[in-house]
Short mmCIF file of C-alpha atoms and ligand atoms in Angstrom, two decimals:
data_model
loop_
_atom_site.label_atom_id
_atom_site.label_comp_id
_atom_site.label_asym_id
_atom_site.label_seq_id
_atom_site.Cartn_x
_atom_site.Cartn_y
_atom_site.Cartn_z
CA MET A 12 80.51 118.40 79.77
CA MET A 13 82.37 117.61 76.57
CA SER A 14 85.32 118.71 74.55
CA THR A 15 84.83 120.29 71.18
CA PRO A 16 86.35 118.78 68.09
CA GLY A 17 88.40 121.11 65.94
CA THR A 18 86.97 122.54 62.78
CA HIS A 19 88.63 121.25 59.68
CA GLY A 20 87.96 120.49 56.06
CA ARG A 21 87.20 122.79 53.19
CA VAL A 22 86.79 126.51 53.51
CA PRO A 23 83.12 127.52 53.23
CA ALA A 24 82.10 129.75 50.36
CA PRO A 25 78.32 129.74 50.64
CA LEU A 26 76.03 130.69 47.82
CA ARG A 27 75.14 134.36 48.20
CA GLY A 28 71.44 134.67 47.71
CA LEU A 29 68.67 133.17 45.67
CA PRO A 30 69.30 132.69 41.98
CA ASP A 31 67.06 134.55 39.54
CA GLY A 32 63.67 132.95 39.16
CA PHE A 33 63.49 131.60 42.69
CA GLU A 34 60.88 133.05 45.03
CA ARG A 35 61.94 130.87 47.93
CA ALA A 36 64.27 127.96 48.54
CA ALA A 37 65.91 125.81 51.14
CA ILE A 38 69.51 126.01 49.98
CA ILE A 39 71.31 122.80 50.87
CA ASP A 40 75.10 122.71 51.04
CA PRO A 41 76.54 119.20 50.66
CA ALA A 42 79.96 120.60 51.62
CA ALA A 43 78.55 121.42 55.05
CA ILE A 44 77.23 117.87 55.38
CA ARG A 45 80.61 116.47 54.36
CA HIS A 46 82.35 118.72 56.85
CA ASN A 47 80.02 117.64 59.65
CA VAL A 48 80.41 113.95 58.82
CA GLU A 49 84.20 114.30 58.84
CA THR A 50 84.11 116.24 62.10
CA ILE A 51 81.92 113.71 63.88
CA ALA A 52 83.78 110.73 62.39
CA SER A 53 87.10 112.01 63.67
CA TYR A 54 85.51 112.63 67.05
CA VAL A 55 84.09 109.11 67.46
CA SER A 56 86.86 107.19 65.72
CA PRO A 57 87.47 104.24 65.74
CA ALA A 58 83.70 103.77 65.98
CA LYS A 59 81.97 103.63 62.60
CA LEU A 60 79.42 106.20 61.52
CA MET A 61 75.82 105.59 60.48
CA VAL A 62 74.16 108.74 59.13
CA ALA A 63 70.39 109.02 59.61
CA VAL A 64 68.62 110.34 56.51
CA LYS A 65 65.05 109.50 57.55
CA ALA A 66 62.27 112.01 56.90
CA ASP A 67 63.89 113.08 53.64
CA GLY A 68 67.22 113.71 55.27
CA TYR A 69 65.67 115.86 58.03
CA GLY A 70 64.23 117.98 55.23
CA HIS A 71 67.49 118.35 53.29
CA GLY A 72 66.74 115.65 50.71
CA ALA A 73 67.54 112.05 51.64
CA VAL A 74 69.59 111.33 48.57
CA THR A 75 71.49 114.61 48.72
CA ALA A 76 72.31 113.91 52.35
CA ALA A 77 73.20 110.26 51.82
CA ARG A 78 75.47 111.06 48.87
CA ALA A 79 77.31 113.76 50.77
CA ALA A 80 77.63 111.53 53.82
CA VAL A 81 79.02 108.62 51.81
CA GLU A 82 81.46 110.93 49.99
CA ALA A 83 82.74 112.05 53.39
CA GLY A 84 83.24 108.48 54.57
CA ALA A 85 80.01 107.49 56.33
CA ASP A 86 79.96 103.70 56.68
CA TRP A 87 76.23 103.21 57.01
CA ILE A 88 72.98 105.01 56.25
CA GLY A 89 70.01 104.75 58.62
CA VAL A 90 66.32 105.33 57.92
CA ALA A 91 63.07 104.64 59.73
CA HIS A 92 61.15 102.89 56.96
CA VAL A 93 62.01 100.22 54.42
CA THR A 94 60.35 102.44 51.79
CA GLU A 95 62.94 105.13 52.53
CA ALA A 96 65.71 102.57 52.22
CA LEU A 97 64.37 101.31 48.88
CA ALA A 98 64.32 104.85 47.52
CA LEU A 99 68.00 105.21 48.40
CA ARG A 100 68.85 101.96 46.65
CA GLU A 101 66.93 103.13 43.60
CA ALA A 102 68.99 106.30 43.64
CA GLY A 103 72.17 104.27 43.54
CA ILE A 104 73.24 104.42 47.19
CA GLU A 105 75.18 101.19 47.66
CA VAL A 106 76.52 101.38 51.21
CA PRO A 107 74.84 99.32 53.94
CA VAL A 108 71.43 100.73 54.90
CA LEU A 109 69.46 99.93 58.06
CA ALA A 110 65.68 100.48 58.43
CA TRP A 111 64.20 100.08 61.91
CA LEU A 112 60.50 101.03 62.03
CA HIS A 113 58.04 98.62 60.44
CA THR A 114 54.34 97.95 60.11
CA SER A 115 52.17 95.07 58.98
CA GLN A 116 52.53 96.50 55.46
CA THR A 117 56.34 96.58 55.34
CA ASP A 118 57.77 94.70 52.37
CA PHE A 119 60.48 92.65 54.06
CA ALA A 120 61.01 90.51 50.94
CA GLU A 121 61.92 93.58 48.93
CA ALA A 122 64.18 94.77 51.74
CA ILE A 123 66.04 91.46 51.67
CA THR A 124 66.24 91.50 47.87
CA GLN A 125 67.69 95.01 47.93
CA ASN A 126 70.18 94.08 50.62
CA ILE A 127 68.70 96.35 53.27
CA ASP A 128 69.45 95.53 56.89
CA ILE A 129 66.35 95.22 59.04
CA GLY A 130 65.97 96.38 62.62
CA ILE A 131 64.01 93.86 64.67
CA SER A 132 62.10 94.74 67.83
CA GLY A 133 59.90 91.64 68.15
CA TRP A 134 57.09 90.50 65.85
CA GLU A 135 59.13 91.31 62.74
CA LEU A 136 61.51 88.41 63.38
CA GLU A 137 59.19 85.65 62.20
CA GLU A 138 58.01 87.63 59.18
CA VAL A 139 61.56 88.40 58.14
CA ALA A 140 62.59 84.79 58.61
CA ALA A 141 59.63 83.64 56.51
CA ALA A 142 60.50 86.11 53.75
CA ALA A 143 64.13 84.99 53.83
CA SER A 144 63.06 81.37 53.63
CA ALA A 145 60.82 82.05 50.62
CA LEU A 146 63.61 83.94 48.88
CA GLN A 147 66.32 81.47 49.89
CA THR A 148 68.35 84.54 50.88
CA PRO A 149 69.45 85.24 54.43
CA ALA A 150 68.23 88.53 55.92
CA HIS A 151 70.69 90.82 57.69
CA VAL A 152 69.15 91.96 60.95
CA HIS A 153 69.97 94.17 63.92
CA LEU A 154 68.11 93.30 67.12
CA LYS A 155 66.81 96.28 69.06
CA ILE A 156 66.46 96.29 72.83
CA ASP A 157 64.34 98.88 74.61
CA THR A 158 66.65 99.95 77.42
CA GLY A 159 64.33 102.64 78.73
CA LEU A 160 63.03 104.89 75.95
CA GLY A 161 59.72 103.04 75.93
CA ARG A 162 59.17 103.31 72.19
CA ASN A 163 60.38 100.74 69.70
CA GLY A 164 62.61 97.87 70.78
CA CYS A 165 62.15 94.55 72.56
CA THR A 166 61.37 94.66 76.28
CA VAL A 167 63.93 93.29 78.68
CA ALA A 168 61.41 90.61 79.65
CA GLU A 169 61.04 89.34 76.08
CA TRP A 170 64.68 89.75 75.07
CA PRO A 171 65.88 86.21 75.99
CA GLU A 172 63.18 84.70 73.78
CA LEU A 173 63.91 87.07 70.89
CA VAL A 174 67.63 86.32 70.89
CA ALA A 175 66.97 82.58 71.22
CA ARG A 176 64.65 82.63 68.19
CA ALA A 177 67.08 84.79 66.25
CA ALA A 178 69.90 82.35 67.01
CA GLU A 179 67.75 79.45 65.78
CA HIS A 180 66.94 81.22 62.54
CA GLN A 181 70.58 82.09 62.12
CA ASP A 182 71.57 78.45 62.61
CA ARG A 183 69.10 77.52 59.88
CA GLY A 184 70.72 80.02 57.54
CA LEU A 185 67.73 82.34 57.38
CA LEU A 186 69.27 85.26 59.21
CA SER A 187 72.55 86.85 59.92
CA VAL A 188 72.41 88.83 63.16
CA VAL A 189 74.75 91.69 62.37
CA GLY A 190 73.99 94.14 65.14
CA ILE A 191 72.40 94.79 68.50
CA PHE A 192 71.23 98.31 69.19
CA THR A 193 69.24 100.59 71.41
CA HIS A 194 68.21 104.25 71.44
CA LEU A 195 68.84 106.79 74.20
CA ALA A 196 66.18 108.98 75.77
CA VAL A 197 68.06 111.84 77.44
CA ALA A 198 71.51 112.01 75.89
CA ASP A 199 70.94 115.71 75.12
CA GLU A 200 71.12 116.24 78.89
CA PRO A 201 74.47 114.57 79.53
CA ASP A 202 74.33 114.70 83.30
CA ARG A 203 71.15 112.68 83.64
CA ARG A 204 71.71 109.28 85.14
CA GLU A 205 69.06 107.56 83.01
CA THR A 206 71.69 107.26 80.28
CA ASP A 207 73.90 105.28 82.67
CA GLU A 208 70.93 103.06 83.46
CA GLN A 209 70.21 102.51 79.78
CA LEU A 210 73.85 101.56 79.15
CA GLU A 211 73.71 99.05 82.01
CA VAL A 212 70.58 97.43 80.59
CA TYR A 213 72.24 97.37 77.17
CA GLN A 214 75.35 95.62 78.52
CA ALA A 215 73.16 93.03 80.18
CA ALA A 216 71.26 92.49 76.92
CA LEU A 217 74.55 91.97 75.07
CA LYS A 218 75.47 89.31 77.57
CA VAL A 219 72.16 87.50 77.17
CA ALA A 220 72.64 87.54 73.39
CA GLU A 221 76.16 86.22 73.69
CA GLU A 222 74.99 83.40 75.95
CA ALA A 223 72.39 82.53 73.33
CA GLY A 224 75.22 82.07 70.87
CA LEU A 225 75.02 85.39 69.03
CA SER A 226 78.24 87.23 68.40
CA VAL A 227 77.53 90.50 66.66
CA SER A 228 80.03 92.82 65.04
CA LEU A 229 78.01 96.03 65.36
CA ARG A 230 76.89 97.24 68.75
CA HIS A 231 75.34 100.69 68.31
CA VAL A 232 73.70 103.04 70.77
CA ALA A 233 74.73 106.68 70.41
CA ASN A 234 72.76 109.39 68.62
CA THR A 235 74.27 112.84 67.96
CA PRO A 236 74.16 114.04 71.57
CA ALA A 237 75.75 110.83 72.85
CA ALA A 238 78.35 110.93 70.06
CA PHE A 239 79.54 114.23 71.56
CA SER A 240 78.90 113.75 75.26
CA ARG A 241 79.11 110.03 76.00
CA PRO A 242 82.24 108.32 74.65
CA ASP A 243 81.21 105.29 76.71
CA ALA A 244 78.21 104.92 74.37
CA HIS A 245 80.18 104.85 71.11
CA PHE A 246 80.67 101.04 70.95
CA ASP A 247 81.26 99.85 67.35
CA MET A 248 79.18 102.51 65.60
CA VAL A 249 77.27 105.72 66.30
CA ARG A 250 74.03 106.72 64.56
CA VAL A 251 73.98 110.44 63.94
CA GLY A 252 71.36 112.62 62.34
CA VAL A 253 70.94 116.18 63.49
CA GLY A 254 74.65 116.88 63.89
CA VAL A 255 75.30 115.88 60.30
CA TYR A 256 72.92 118.62 59.21
CA GLY A 257 74.91 121.12 61.25
CA GLN A 258 72.53 121.42 64.17
CA SER A 259 73.33 121.14 67.85
CA PRO A 260 71.25 118.69 69.89
CA PHE A 261 72.10 120.57 73.10
CA ALA A 262 70.16 123.49 74.53
CA ASP A 263 73.38 125.05 75.85
CA ARG A 264 75.79 124.42 72.95
CA THR A 265 75.56 125.96 69.50
CA ALA A 266 76.46 124.12 66.33
CA GLU A 267 79.51 126.34 66.12
CA ASP A 268 80.55 125.27 69.62
CA LEU A 269 80.54 121.70 68.33
CA GLY A 270 82.48 122.55 65.16
CA LEU A 271 79.44 121.92 62.95
CA ARG A 272 78.16 123.95 60.01
CA PRO A 273 74.42 124.29 59.18
CA ALA A 274 73.60 122.64 55.85
CA MET A 275 70.26 124.35 55.22
CA GLU A 276 69.59 128.03 54.60
CA LEU A 277 65.96 129.09 54.20
CA ARG A 278 65.54 132.10 51.92
CA THR A 279 62.80 134.05 50.23
CA ARG A 280 62.15 137.60 49.03
CA VAL A 281 60.07 140.43 50.49
CA ALA A 282 56.63 140.25 48.85
CA ASN A 283 55.38 143.69 49.94
CA VAL A 284 56.40 146.71 52.03
CA LYS A 285 53.92 149.21 53.38
CA ARG A 286 53.75 152.10 55.80
CA VAL A 287 51.11 151.77 58.54
CA PRO A 288 49.90 154.06 61.33
CA SER A 289 50.22 153.36 65.05
CA GLY A 290 47.55 150.88 66.16
CA GLN A 291 47.61 148.80 62.97
CA GLY A 292 46.65 145.21 63.80
CA ILE A 293 48.64 142.35 62.29
CA SER A 294 47.35 139.05 60.86
CA TYR A 295 44.57 136.72 61.99
CA GLY A 296 43.26 137.24 65.50
CA LEU A 297 44.87 140.69 65.61
CA THR A 298 47.15 139.32 68.32
CA HIS A 299 49.61 142.15 67.70
CA ARG A 300 49.20 145.89 67.08
CA VAL A 301 52.04 148.23 66.27
CA ASP A 302 52.49 151.01 68.82
CA ARG A 303 53.97 153.62 66.48
CA PRO A 304 53.97 154.45 62.79
CA THR A 305 56.14 151.90 61.08
CA ALA A 306 56.61 149.88 57.92
CA LEU A 307 55.77 146.22 57.54
CA ALA A 308 57.42 143.66 55.29
CA LEU A 309 55.36 140.74 54.02
CA ILE A 310 57.28 137.46 53.96
CA PRO A 311 55.83 134.87 51.54
CA LEU A 312 56.36 131.76 53.66
CA GLY A 313 53.81 130.31 56.06
CA TYR A 314 52.70 127.13 57.72
CA GLY A 315 51.94 125.74 54.28
CA ASP A 316 55.70 125.83 53.85
CA GLY A 317 56.43 124.40 57.29
CA VAL A 318 56.98 127.70 59.12
CA PRO A 319 55.29 127.03 62.48
CA ARG A 320 52.06 128.96 63.02
CA ILE A 321 52.87 129.26 66.71
CA ALA A 322 56.13 131.17 66.11
CA VAL A 323 56.18 134.70 67.55
CA HIS A 324 58.97 137.26 67.54
CA ALA A 325 61.02 134.96 65.34
CA PRO A 326 64.20 136.46 63.92
CA VAL A 327 64.38 137.24 60.20
CA GLN A 328 67.23 138.82 58.29
CA ILE A 329 66.45 141.23 55.46
CA SER A 330 69.32 142.69 53.45
CA GLY A 331 71.76 141.96 56.25
CA ARG A 332 69.70 143.37 59.14
CA THR A 333 67.80 141.28 61.66
CA TYR A 334 64.14 142.02 62.45
CA GLN A 335 61.35 140.13 64.22
CA SER A 336 58.13 138.59 63.05
CA VAL A 337 54.91 140.03 64.46
CA GLY A 338 51.43 138.55 64.64
CA ARG A 339 50.39 135.07 63.62
CA VAL A 340 52.09 133.09 60.90
CA ALA A 341 49.43 132.31 58.29
CA MET A 342 49.32 129.56 55.68
CA ASP A 343 51.28 131.46 53.05
CA GLN A 344 52.81 134.46 54.76
CA PHE A 345 53.83 136.32 57.85
CA VAL A 346 54.72 139.90 58.72
CA VAL A 347 57.91 141.56 59.93
CA ASP A 348 57.90 144.96 61.63
CA LEU A 349 60.69 146.99 60.04
CA GLY A 350 60.50 149.55 62.85
CA ASP A 351 60.88 152.59 60.60
CA PRO A 352 58.31 154.19 58.28
CA ASP A 353 61.21 155.36 56.12
CA THR A 354 62.78 151.93 55.80
CA GLU A 355 64.96 151.20 52.82
CA VAL A 356 63.65 147.65 52.60
CA GLN A 357 61.97 147.09 49.24
CA VAL A 358 59.89 144.52 47.47
CA GLY A 359 62.22 141.81 46.22
CA ASP A 360 64.87 142.19 48.91
CA GLU A 361 66.22 138.89 50.09
CA VAL A 362 65.08 137.40 53.36
CA VAL A 363 66.86 134.74 55.39
CA LEU A 364 64.87 132.90 58.03
CA PHE A 365 67.85 130.87 59.22
CA GLY A 366 71.15 129.41 58.12
CA GLY A 367 73.91 130.63 55.83
CA ASP A 368 75.83 133.50 57.33
CA SER A 369 72.68 135.15 58.73
CA GLY A 370 73.67 134.43 62.31
CA ILE A 371 70.14 133.06 62.79
CA SER A 372 69.85 129.36 63.53
CA ALA A 373 67.05 126.85 63.23
CA ALA A 374 67.41 126.62 67.01
CA ASP A 375 66.45 130.32 67.26
CA TRP A 376 63.28 129.54 65.30
CA GLY A 377 62.75 126.55 67.58
CA ARG A 378 62.82 128.82 70.61
CA ALA A 379 60.36 131.22 68.94
CA ALA A 380 58.03 128.33 68.14
CA GLN A 381 58.25 126.24 71.32
CA THR A 382 60.01 123.44 69.52
CA ILE A 383 63.51 122.29 68.58
CA ASN A 384 65.79 122.73 65.60
CA TYR A 385 65.11 119.11 64.56
CA GLU A 386 61.48 119.97 63.87
CA ILE A 387 62.17 123.33 62.22
CA ILE A 388 64.44 121.86 59.54
CA THR A 389 62.51 118.63 59.03
CA ARG A 390 59.08 120.21 58.54
CA ILE A 391 60.05 122.61 55.75
CA GLY A 392 57.40 121.70 53.23
CA GLY A 393 57.16 120.51 49.67
CA ARG A 394 56.28 123.99 48.37
CA VAL A 395 59.83 125.11 49.14
CA PRO A 396 62.26 123.94 46.45
CA ARG A 397 65.49 122.43 47.68
CA LEU A 398 68.43 124.00 45.90
CA VAL A 399 71.55 121.95 46.19
CA ALA A 400 74.45 124.39 46.10
CA ASP A 401 77.79 122.87 46.91
CA SER A 402 80.06 125.52 48.33
CA SER A 403 83.21 123.64 47.47
CA GLY A 404 82.46 121.78 44.27
CA PRO A 405 82.05 118.05 44.97
CA ALA A 406 82.65 115.18 42.61
CA SER A 407 79.05 115.48 41.45
CA ALA A 408 79.74 118.98 40.12
CA ALA A 409 81.27 117.19 37.16
CA GLU A 410 77.82 116.04 36.12
CA PRO A 411 75.47 118.96 36.54
CA GLY A 412 72.15 118.63 34.80
CA GLN A 413 71.84 114.94 35.39
CA ALA A 414 68.86 113.82 37.35
CA LYS A 415 70.13 113.35 40.85
CA ALA A 416 69.11 110.44 42.90
CA GLY A 417 65.92 109.42 41.20
CA ARG A 418 64.73 112.99 41.35
CA THR A 419 64.49 115.44 38.53
CA ALA A 420 66.96 118.25 38.36
CA ASP A 421 64.49 120.94 37.39
CA ALA A 422 67.00 123.70 37.33
CA VAL A 423 70.72 123.86 37.06
CA VAL A 424 72.11 127.29 37.56
CA GLY A 425 75.74 128.15 37.03
CA LEU A 426 76.96 130.47 39.73
CA PRO A 427 80.54 131.61 39.56
CA GLY A 428 82.39 130.69 42.71
CA ALA A 429 79.48 128.81 44.17
CA GLY A 430 80.22 125.32 43.02
CA SER A 431 77.32 123.41 41.56
CA LEU A 432 73.71 124.31 42.06
CA GLU A 433 70.66 122.36 41.23
CA GLU A 434 67.09 122.09 42.24
CA ASP A 435 66.09 118.92 43.99
CA SER A 436 62.33 118.70 43.65
CA PRO A 437 60.43 116.40 45.98
C1 PLP B 24 66.74 109.54 64.36
C2 PLP B 24 67.51 108.48 65.04
C3 PLP B 24 68.89 108.65 65.27
C4 PLP B 24 69.62 109.96 65.04
O1 PLP B 24 69.31 110.87 66.08
P1 PLP B 24 69.98 112.32 66.15
O2 PLP B 24 69.59 112.83 67.49
O3 PLP B 24 69.37 113.12 65.04
O4 PLP B 24 71.43 112.12 65.98
C5 PLP B 24 69.58 107.56 65.80
N1 PLP B 24 68.95 106.40 66.06
C6 PLP B 24 67.63 106.22 65.87
C7 PLP B 24 67.01 104.91 66.20
C8 PLP B 24 66.86 107.25 65.36
O5 PLP B 24 65.55 107.07 65.18
#
């Protein structure tokens, strides 16, 4: 299906455990992000790399992710909303940024002022042109064609008119059409022919644009799965998200198979341990009862923290051993059956839900919760502090304690051998 790029870059030395004072944290390793960016960039070269940091960097912190990506050579940053792009500019991210999902409330004038490229699927074109005219500043736009996904993007039927209008506005100096792009629907299943069909529609759309007098320098199509499995979709640039965070987009390939390293580790501490008799029911609905005397560990993370309520038999590592969750996940907590009334697990022992060197992946949690790794990492909630712990000491380690990226560094903890560590509060 695909070849696997070699692992390279810095040697990982992940933070071991939660620092004192932390009850729970999503520990984010910018070194892993840099490694993944370098790995994917070398794989798709000479195509450029746009790194998607929408939805707060898939839960990792948009600015943390964007900084690490840019340090590792990412050419572009991609987000859904102009508001996300503006926040990156405010945080000092200066590379080109593209935002592609707009509403009637989107501030296109501010986007133009802050030099943010705007994805255009249809109605936005006239609004952007009007804003550019008022500002006397040309807008940089990327036209988006819907080649089959059926979401955003201009229909094939309306494409000739969109490119004609865009060419007119460009001739008047209101726009610069920088890119033409589309988004793939089934690239995570590389053998499906719909991707071939989408690429054919895309090629035809490029031709129509060229005939309308548009010559663009950035044709971009591929997401993470296509970056790995469809070299014929690389064009001038690929837009990658999940792979940069060290997650595999494929059901049958692990991140390790792809040479990627997970950038988020979700940790907490055991809140309670108790012995219970056979027949003890667990959590709301009593959907589970233990069938022998055992001990239960209480894990203080729940759906209020983004742990899916629907997850059952999800893997959890406590002090190096892997157990399973039992019963329903509640708002603040869930329960793990330790399987032994004489367990050595104690209150305060560290718990890893996924990531780090636990051997448990966000994809494992996805399987336990009928969803995918994308959702598991992205939905980790605001009650979980993000701790940025660089395992190989980046340039920014030289300035610990400074507010990072428009956010307050609430805590800076020196950890020998662990590079820099700071809390990135939402
Ligand atoms: C989110 C997104 C991407 C990145 O997708 P991954 O599968 O995470 O690599 C690329 N392009 C668009 C338009 C997106 O919305």
